GROMACS .gro file of C-alpha atoms in nm:
model
  218
    1MET     CA    1  14.081  17.292  11.279
    2LEU     CA    2  13.912  16.996  11.109
    3LEU     CA    3  14.241  16.806  11.099
    4VAL     CA    4  14.308  16.882  11.469
    5LEU     CA    5  13.961  16.750  11.569
    6SER     CA    6  14.005  16.438  11.355
    7LEU     CA    7  14.343  16.361  11.508
    8SER     CA    8  14.204  16.420  11.858
    9ALA     CA    9  13.921  16.172  11.788
   10LEU     CA   10  14.177  15.921  11.654
   11VAL     CA   11  14.387  15.935  11.968
   12THR     CA   12  14.089  15.879  12.200
   13ALA     CA   13  13.918  15.612  11.990
   14ALA     CA   14  13.955  15.244  12.059
   15PRO     CA   15  14.155  15.051  11.793
   16ASP     CA   16  13.853  14.864  11.664
   17GLU     CA   17  13.663  15.192  11.611
   18ARG     CA   18  13.914  15.336  11.360
   19TRP     CA   19  13.940  15.275  10.990
   20PHE     CA   20  14.159  14.984  10.882
   21PRO     CA   21  14.522  15.086  10.955
   22VAL     CA   22  14.657  15.047  10.599
   23THR     CA   23  14.509  15.148  10.265
   24GLY     CA   24  14.650  15.122   9.919
   25VAL     CA   25  14.608  15.110   9.542
   26VAL     CA   26  14.762  14.888   9.275
   27GLY     CA   27  14.658  14.995   8.933
   28PHE     CA   28  14.734  15.036   8.562
   29THR     CA   29  14.783  15.399   8.467
   30ALA     CA   30  14.759  15.553   8.120
   31GLN     CA   31  14.886  15.907   8.084
   32VAL     CA   32  14.890  16.142   7.784
   33GLN     CA   33  15.065  16.472   7.722
   34PRO     CA   34  14.896  16.759   7.534
   35THR     CA   35  15.120  16.669   7.236
   36GLY     CA   36  14.956  16.323   7.233
   37THR     CA   37  15.258  16.128   7.367
   38PRO     CA   38  15.134  15.841   7.593
   39THR     CA   39  15.294  15.682   7.899
   40LEU     CA   40  15.169  15.347   8.032
   41GLY     CA   41  15.268  15.186   8.361
   42LEU     CA   42  15.202  15.040   8.701
   43ASP     CA   43  15.106  15.269   8.992
   44VAL     CA   44  15.142  15.147   9.353
   45GLN     CA   45  15.036  15.340   9.663
   46VAL     CA   46  15.050  15.249  10.032
   47LEU     CA   47  14.917  15.485  10.299
   48ALA     CA   48  14.824  15.495  10.667
   49PRO     CA   49  14.483  15.651  10.723
   50PHE     CA   50  14.381  15.873  11.012
   51GLY     CA   51  14.015  15.910  11.095
   52VAL     CA   52  13.730  15.762  11.293
   53PRO     CA   53  13.406  15.645  11.132
   54ARG     CA   54  13.098  15.808  11.289
   55ARG     CA   55  12.758  15.648  11.331
   56ALA     CA   56  12.459  15.869  11.266
   57GLU     CA   57  12.271  15.686  11.544
   58ALA     CA   58  12.382  15.440  11.807
   59SER     CA   59  12.164  15.170  11.647
   60SER     CA   60  12.274  15.248  11.293
   61GLU     CA   61  12.457  14.986  11.091
   62ARG     CA   62  12.632  15.248  10.878
   63ALA     CA   63  12.915  15.480  10.957
   64ASP     CA   64  13.097  15.751  10.763
   65GLY     CA   65  13.355  16.020  10.812
   66PHE     CA   66  13.650  16.212  10.680
   67VAL     CA   67  13.973  16.021  10.626
   68PHE     CA   68  14.327  16.165  10.606
   69ALA     CA   69  14.622  15.950  10.504
   70LEU     CA   70  15.003  15.972  10.476
   71GLY     CA   71  15.217  15.738  10.277
   72GLY     CA   72  15.404  15.694   9.955
   73ARG     CA   73  15.368  15.596   9.593
   74GLY     CA   74  15.562  15.467   9.298
   75PHE     CA   75  15.506  15.457   8.919
   76PHE     CA   76  15.704  15.271   8.658
   77GLY     CA   77  15.635  15.245   8.288
   78PRO     CA   78  15.753  15.307   7.930
   79THR     CA   79  15.680  15.585   7.683
   80PRO     CA   80  15.755  15.617   7.311
   81TRP     CA   81  16.075  15.783   7.187
   82PRO     CA   82  16.183  15.875   6.832
   83ASN     CA   83  16.353  15.583   6.648
   84CYS     CA   84  16.299  15.359   6.954
   85ASP     CA   85  15.934  15.271   7.028
   86TRP     CA   86  15.849  15.248   7.397
   87CYS     CA   87  16.213  15.242   7.503
   88LEU     CA   88  16.216  15.542   7.735
   89THR     CA   89  16.141  15.419   8.088
   90ARG     CA   90  16.003  15.645   8.356
   91LEU     CA   91  16.018  15.598   8.734
   92ALA     CA   92  15.836  15.839   8.970
   93VAL     CA   93  15.837  15.799   9.346
   94GLY     CA   94  15.742  16.026   9.637
   95PRO     CA   95  15.537  16.079   9.953
   96SER     CA   96  15.158  16.126   9.937
   97LEU     CA   97  14.903  16.321  10.138
   98ARG     CA   98  14.537  16.223  10.098
   99ALA     CA   99  14.211  16.374  10.223
  100GLY     CA  100  13.879  16.204  10.156
  101TYR     CA  101  13.542  16.084  10.274
  102ALA     CA  102  13.443  15.723  10.335
  103THR     CA  103  13.125  15.532  10.420
  104SER     CA  104  13.108  15.186  10.574
  105SER     CA  105  12.851  14.920  10.650
  106VAL     CA  106  12.984  14.846  10.999
  107ALA     CA  107  12.762  14.541  11.060
  108SER     CA  108  12.888  14.357  10.751
  109LEU     CA  109  13.255  14.443  10.745
  110ARG     CA  110  13.379  14.665  11.026
  111ARG     CA  111  13.639  14.942  10.966
  112ILE     CA  112  13.672  14.878  10.589
  113PRO     CA  113  13.486  15.142  10.379
  114ASP     CA  114  13.221  15.038  10.134
  115PHE     CA  115  13.291  15.351   9.927
  116ALA     CA  116  13.556  15.620   9.948
  117VAL     CA  117  13.642  15.930   9.749
  118TRP     CA  118  13.959  16.134   9.794
  119ILE     CA  119  14.198  16.391   9.660
  120GLN     CA  120  14.570  16.324   9.689
  121ALA     CA  121  14.887  16.527   9.631
  122SER     CA  122  15.232  16.377   9.575
  123PRO     CA  123  15.567  16.559   9.520
  124LEU     CA  124  15.775  16.336   9.292
  125TYR     CA  125  16.131  16.241   9.221
  126VAL     CA  126  16.137  16.139   8.853
  127LEU     CA  127  16.405  15.931   8.684
  128GLU     CA  128  16.400  15.870   8.310
  129ARG     CA  129  16.632  15.625   8.130
  130LEU     CA  130  16.708  15.573   7.762
  131PRO     CA  131  16.905  15.257   7.658
  132ASP     CA  132  17.218  15.284   7.450
  133ALA     CA  133  17.180  15.237   7.078
  134PRO     CA  134  17.426  15.237   6.786
  135LEU     CA  135  17.317  15.580   6.657
  136MET     CA  136  17.177  15.723   6.983
  137PRO     CA  137  17.361  15.735   7.318
  138GLY     CA  138  17.145  15.646   7.617
  139GLY     CA  139  17.163  15.746   7.979
  140SER     CA  140  16.958  15.855   8.277
  141ARG     CA  141  16.850  16.195   8.399
  142SER     CA  142  16.637  16.296   8.697
  143THR     CA  143  16.402  16.582   8.775
  144LEU     CA  144  16.126  16.681   9.020
  145GLY     CA  145  15.751  16.691   8.969
  146VAL     CA  146  15.409  16.692   9.135
  147ARG     CA  147  15.101  16.479   9.086
  148VAL     CA  148  14.742  16.536   9.201
  149ASP     CA  149  14.485  16.255   9.197
  150LEU     CA  150  14.106  16.238   9.235
  151GLY     CA  151  14.020  15.880   9.326
  152PHE     CA  152  13.713  15.663   9.397
  153GLY     CA  153  13.718  15.318   9.560
  154ALA     CA  154  13.428  15.072   9.598
  155PHE     CA  155  13.526  14.778   9.821
  156TRP     CA  156  13.149  14.702   9.841
  157TRP     CA  157  13.176  14.568   9.485
  158THR     CA  158  13.461  14.335   9.581
  159ARG     CA  159  13.266  14.206   9.881
  160GLN     CA  160  12.954  14.141   9.675
  161VAL     CA  161  13.152  13.949   9.408
  162LEU     CA  162  13.321  13.731   9.670
  163ARG     CA  163  12.984  13.664   9.833
  164MET     CA  164  12.843  13.563   9.489
  165LEU     CA  165  13.134  13.332   9.428
  166GLY     CA  166  13.073  13.171   9.770
  167ILE     CA  167  12.715  13.095   9.669
  168ILE     CA  168  12.825  12.949   9.337
  169VAL     CA  169  13.082  12.720   9.498
  170GLU     CA  170  12.838  12.618   9.775
  171GLU     CA  171  12.572  12.518   9.522
  172GLY     CA  172  12.826  12.310   9.332
  173ALA     CA  173  12.751  12.456   8.989
  174THR     CA  174  12.919  12.276   8.704
  175GLN     CA  175  13.031  12.609   8.557
  176VAL     CA  176  13.230  12.704   8.865
  177GLY     CA  177  13.565  12.727   8.687
  178LEU     CA  178  13.439  12.914   8.380
  179ILE     CA  179  13.240  13.162   8.590
  180SER     CA  180  13.442  13.205   8.904
  181LEU     CA  181  13.792  13.266   8.773
  182PRO     CA  182  13.708  13.571   8.551
  183LEU     CA  183  13.463  13.699   8.808
  184PHE     CA  184  13.720  13.662   9.088
  185GLY     CA  185  13.967  13.887   8.899
  186LEU     CA  186  13.698  14.137   8.797
  187GLY     CA  187  13.585  14.160   9.161
  188PHE     CA  188  13.911  14.328   9.265
  189ILE     CA  189  13.886  14.601   9.002
  190ASN     CA  190  13.730  14.851   9.238
  191HIS     CA  191  13.930  15.173   9.196
  192VAL     CA  192  13.927  15.448   8.934
  193GLY     CA  193  14.131  15.766   8.950
  194LEU     CA  194  14.198  16.078   8.747
  195SER     CA  195  14.534  16.251   8.767
  196TRP     CA  196  14.732  16.557   8.660
  197GLU     CA  197  15.104  16.551   8.671
  198TYR     CA  198  15.380  16.801   8.591
  199SER     CA  199  15.750  16.732   8.585
  200GLY     CA  200  16.058  16.922   8.471
  201ALA     CA  201  16.292  16.833   8.192
  202SER     CA  202  16.496  16.516   8.218
  203VAL     CA  203  16.556  16.295   7.916
  204SER     CA  204  16.224  16.419   7.783
  205SER     CA  205  16.107  16.779   7.794
  206ALA     CA  206  15.911  16.931   8.080
  207ALA     CA  207  15.546  16.843   8.036
  208HIS     CA  208  15.198  16.816   8.183
  209ARG     CA  209  15.050  16.465   8.185
  210PHE     CA  210  14.686  16.375   8.231
  211GLY     CA  211  14.602  16.022   8.331
  212VAL     CA  212  14.347  15.757   8.427
  213THR     CA  213  14.417  15.476   8.673
  214LEU     CA  214  14.217  15.153   8.699
  215GLY     CA  215  14.291  14.888   8.953
  216ALA     CA  216  14.243  14.745   9.301
  217SER     CA  217  14.210  14.956   9.615
  218LEU     CA  218  14.140  14.899   9.983
   0.00000   0.00000   0.00000
């Protein structure tokens, strides 16, 4: 019922009253199996959100509301393998369904949330590849899996950092280069996520993986 009401509000809302039409995450993910085997890689997500921010009062500058999103994701990274450190590569792709809650300061930056928290589920197609070696034949094998994420995004932090950099540049500080370049990069680190993943046997054995993602989100 909640999803039906949200979609009805979306259809009747003017375009400038909806959340920004695209959301995504680009982040570095570190996963670990219960056996201690790590996997490191790049995680990319692109989704289309459905939801309408609500104002508590007509004169209020803030708005919030539930957000649903559909899209896709991809992960690529290496993992250690006996006699061949970090040579097993792992690719995981699949659709994603997200449900979350977002809040926005409409007066300062309309339709882009200040903060958002969500849970996301993704069925996965997993492909693992091991390169050929003199004493160990390589090859690729695929399997299926599932991943569930709990994520938090704070675009408010990015906006505040960019505003601060604008003040630094405007004042013509002599330390602009030393201060602004590291701060500019740090300003886009606004997403943290926790994940659980399970996939069947391919090159490696079937396993649970628990991970942390840190990166940029919108």
